[in-house]
Amino acid sequence: MSSWWRSVEPAPKDPILGVTEAFLADPSPDKVNVGVGAYRDDNGKPVVLECVREAERRIAGNLKMEYLPMGGSVNMVQETLKLAYGENSEFIKDKRIAAVQSLSGTGACRLFADFQKRFRPDSQIYIPVPTWANHHNIWRDAQVPQRSYHYYLPETRGLDFAALMDDVKNAPDGSFFLLHACAHNPTGVDPTEVQWREISYQFKVKGHFAFFDMAYQGFASGDPERDAKSIRIFLNDGHFIGISQSYAKNMGLYGQRVGCLSVLCEDEKQAVAVKSQLQQLARRMYSNPPLHGALIVSTILGDPDLKKLWLKEVKVMADRIIGMRTALRESLEKRGSTLSWRHITDQIGMFCYSGLTPEQVDRLTNEYHIYMTRNGRISMAGVTTGNVGYLANAIHEVTKSA
Amino acid sequence: MESQGSCSVFDHVVRAPEDPILGVTVAYNKDQSPIKLNLGVGAYRTEEGKPLVLNVVRQAEQTLVNDKSRVKEYLPIVGLAEFNKQSAKLIFGSDSPAIQENRVTTVQCLSGTGSLRVGGEFLAWHYLERTIYIPVPTWGNHPKVFTLAGLSVKTYRYYDPATRGLDFQGMLEDLNSAPAGAIVLLHACAHNPTGVDPTLEQWEQIRQLIRLKGLLPFFDSAYQGFASGSLDSDAQSVRIFVADGGECLVAQSYAKNMGLYGERVGALSIVCKNADVAGRVESQLKLVIRPMYSNPPIHGASIVAMILRDRDMYNEWTIELKGMADRIISMRHQLFEALLARGTPGDWSHIIKQIGMFTFTGLNSEQVAFMTREYHIYMTSDGRISMAGLSSTTVPHLADAIHAAVTRVA
């Protein structure tokens, strides 16, 4: 009898995670990984935050490993909502937010997509072009049809605001939109505050639903409050939004898979109903979320000293990235590149959308052992004072004939 | 400020009913009575009624926390490699030819639930048959997990209320009439909720029938080591299937046998005909996982991997595991004797015949409600009790409650 799986095709490698696999396999001593968006210090090493180490010391040995409720750690969720909605948010006080602990940002988006499919089965999701590749996979597997809206303008390497607003206006009333709250991935291009206000206003006119993916709060400007500005504008304008939050980057908890999905409702009763349905979806996927990472988060955010330490450490990470943006741009300009590289410092967050073509990226990899995704996205976290010159030189070499 | 449309787009969402199993603990926690008993969810408790973190788990945790070289990077989509390797060895046996021939793909998942869901979704995407047969009764979450995975759920007879044992004939008949290729969910040991397992001879007959009909077995192994106290004995059902060279899926959980409940540690293995197929299957499993949660949580898997590969820790684990299994078996005997002593009407021998964490008492939902009301005993309405929640001091209270329920409520 032959295998049931004879007809199973080999799946294509994940475009983002596949980059690191290739990097690891490369024996060259000069290799540089500016692929996956995980923070590195100036020595190119992964970082475990001091506040996290301290939290783990406190947790180890005291822990019971019982199941969390389906909605996860209540403490952790409460602290997380404060970050997004504001420390003294009336919505938290009035218990109007349906919120559950999720498997980092991916899990939050997926839970929302499943929830959207179940309760608004006729809806679609408008996704910016470009976006994090996995967004497409998530809503596809949730079987929610996708539409796109203009976002990035290659000519300016900035926001295509006019086209974005056209798409918002032309979408049917009451459409669902995926928005990156800050530090857009992969472009690093964010709307200005003024632009966010206009977007929010138009959303009100059209009755659109805004779902924010906030994976980089604190990482963009170094100030979590500032990075939540877009969300606060929408809340102020009275929108009932949804938010996916992740601690992968801003607390360096990548592999712990800690995040939160929240949906703002009209009142407490509705929030209870929505939360109960989100829990049902979680129950069918993994029953209840993992404990360890949630405890780290609630230990840190629940202790004023640890929280202060965390805010300091987040700012250090953000500042280093901002410093590397400046260094890379100056390095390129110093080498006499005639192209404009101001987008490197205009863009914000972990990624720089360099404007490099796939062919140029291939050259960087094959000739210089520099690894990045083929859309030209550079993870600035992978740039160090030690490799910025090498990187600038290589980019200059592959672009100077462009 | 006027809100958009003045109405939420989710205005019509109604509150979901409490999960019947997890809801039991919610109700228990609300009860103010000083004498109350939680026999709902299957989480192990010590004789003192406390949750237990195994010594060997504590050791592993301390080692992890003290290891400054550890970082918190993303695991690969398929999870921690060492964990996957050790998990496969645990369930299939370290000398398993399927492992040696590289035709097993194992991916780390979120405990048993996550393994079932990922396996179910993989089948819905890539398998020719979209029907899964589940036993009656089964864990309440099974049909829901598979339905959301995209499979359609049918049932096969399993439990015989008259004997409180296995309806073997009914099971064989129903499997026999399943369409070729249909998926069959099998509890590897310690069937949940009934505690009724086939004998090894019966497993052999089930295996022959499944292979004859070309059905695809999907094992749920949530209690390896907990049923008999022996990891190898509890894996026999799976191993006889793998030994015949055929294909199967296995969902493993470390929630109970390593006490890692909240850390969500488990593994999905797919045994394929050959290594090439296994490789392709693994690549497709990644496409199921990535849009669900990208990659699995690292903490619990690191603990398990450490314990499984260190010989001393492994041995210590088997001793602690046997301790838990033995305590449960002892509770079975104590409850049985307590009911005998009270002269409670009926045959209660199923309490000592059934295996694993749960006893399917045979009490009906009115009797259960009575026991909750009058005796503050919390259990699922199907009459399932978690033996792990009992202790020598609480057995008499439960026996009193059962006696009262049986004699006073129809």
Short mmCIF file of N, CA, C and O in Angstrom, two decimals, chain A residues 32 43 54 56 77-78 87 115 121 129 146 163 174-175 195 200 223 227 294 303 330 337 372 378 388 391 397 400:
data_model
loop_
_atom_site.label_atom_id
_atom_site.label_comp_id
_atom_site.label_asym_id
_atom_site.label_seq_id
_atom_site.Cartn_x
_atom_site.Cartn_y
_atom_site.Cartn_z
N VAL A 32 26.77 38.72 7.14
CA VAL A 32 25.94 39.66 7.91
C VAL A 32 24.49 39.26 7.75
O VAL A 32 24.02 39.03 6.64
N ASN A 43 27.31 44.15 19.30
CA ASN A 43 28.21 43.05 18.99
C ASN A 43 27.54 42.00 18.13
O ASN A 43 28.10 40.92 17.91
N GLU A 54 15.70 39.36 35.65
CA GLU A 54 15.28 39.52 37.04
C GLU A 54 13.90 38.89 37.26
O GLU A 54 13.67 38.19 38.25
N GLU A 56 12.62 36.44 35.63
CA GLU A 56 12.74 34.98 35.60
C GLU A 56 13.32 34.45 36.89
O GLU A 56 12.93 33.37 37.36
N VAL A 77 -2.83 40.57 30.87
CA VAL A 77 -3.70 41.24 29.92
C VAL A 77 -4.02 42.66 30.38
O VAL A 77 -3.96 43.61 29.58
N GLN A 78 -4.33 42.81 31.63
CA GLN A 78 -4.64 44.15 32.17
C GLN A 78 -3.49 45.12 31.96
O GLN A 78 -3.68 46.25 31.50
N GLU A 87 -2.66 54.36 30.45
CA GLU A 87 -2.63 53.95 31.85
C GLU A 87 -3.97 54.17 32.54
O GLU A 87 -4.41 53.36 33.35
N PHE A 115 -12.21 35.12 14.33
CA PHE A 115 -13.37 35.75 14.93
C PHE A 115 -14.14 36.56 13.87
O PHE A 115 -15.37 36.49 13.79
N PRO A 121 -19.09 37.03 8.51
CA PRO A 121 -18.65 36.13 7.43
C PRO A 121 -18.64 36.78 6.05
O PRO A 121 -17.99 36.28 5.15
N VAL A 129 -0.14 47.45 1.02
CA VAL A 129 0.88 46.93 0.12
C VAL A 129 2.14 47.77 0.25
O VAL A 129 2.11 48.95 -0.09
N GLN A 146 -9.20 38.74 0.92
CA GLN A 146 -8.31 39.88 1.13
C GLN A 146 -8.43 40.87 -0.01
O GLN A 146 -8.60 40.51 -1.16
N ALA A 163 -3.11 57.98 -2.54
CA ALA A 163 -3.71 56.74 -3.02
C ALA A 163 -4.33 55.96 -1.86
O ALA A 163 -5.38 55.32 -2.02
N GLY A 174 -18.04 50.34 5.88
CA GLY A 174 -17.97 49.27 6.87
C GLY A 174 -16.96 48.19 6.54
O GLY A 174 -17.10 47.05 6.96
N SER A 175 -15.93 48.54 5.79
CA SER A 175 -14.89 47.56 5.48
C SER A 175 -13.93 47.41 6.66
O SER A 175 -13.80 48.30 7.48
N GLN A 195 -1.63 62.96 9.26
CA GLN A 195 -2.17 61.98 8.32
C GLN A 195 -3.03 60.95 9.06
O GLN A 195 -4.10 60.56 8.58
N SER A 200 -8.28 58.59 10.30
CA SER A 200 -9.31 58.30 11.29
C SER A 200 -10.64 58.95 10.92
O SER A 200 -11.72 58.34 11.01
N ASP A 223 9.66 55.60 22.85
CA ASP A 223 8.66 56.00 23.84
C ASP A 223 7.34 55.29 23.52
O ASP A 223 6.69 55.62 22.52
N ASP A 227 4.50 55.91 20.52
CA ASP A 227 4.28 54.91 19.49
C ASP A 227 2.82 54.47 19.41
O ASP A 227 2.41 53.86 18.43
N ALA A 294 3.95 34.93 29.94
CA ALA A 294 2.95 35.83 30.53
C ALA A 294 3.38 36.25 31.94
O ALA A 294 3.19 37.40 32.34
N ASP A 303 5.61 45.62 38.65
CA ASP A 303 6.57 46.15 39.62
C ASP A 303 7.10 47.48 39.08
O ASP A 303 7.77 47.50 38.04
N GLU A 330 24.99 57.93 6.48
CA GLU A 330 26.22 58.73 6.34
C GLU A 330 27.30 57.94 5.63
O GLU A 330 28.04 58.46 4.80
N SER A 337 27.82 57.81 -2.98
CA SER A 337 26.66 57.32 -3.70
C SER A 337 25.82 58.50 -4.18
O SER A 337 25.56 59.45 -3.43
N MET A 372 19.33 39.24 3.51
CA MET A 372 18.11 40.01 3.78
C MET A 372 17.00 39.44 2.91
O MET A 372 17.27 38.65 2.02
N ILE A 378 15.83 45.66 5.07
CA ILE A 378 17.01 45.49 5.93
C ILE A 378 16.56 45.58 7.38
O ILE A 378 15.89 46.55 7.76
N VAL A 388 28.64 48.13 9.73
CA VAL A 388 27.92 49.14 8.94
C VAL A 388 28.74 49.60 7.73
O VAL A 388 28.20 49.85 6.66
N LEU A 391 28.60 46.87 5.11
CA LEU A 391 27.26 46.86 4.53
C LEU A 391 27.09 48.02 3.55
O LEU A 391 26.63 47.84 2.42
N GLU A 397 28.27 49.26 -3.92
CA GLU A 397 28.79 48.53 -5.07
C GLU A 397 27.67 47.99 -5.96
O GLU A 397 27.76 48.06 -7.18
N LYS A 400 25.61 51.26 -7.60
CA LYS A 400 26.20 52.43 -8.24
C LYS A 400 25.99 52.44 -9.74
O LYS A 400 26.00 53.48 -10.36
#
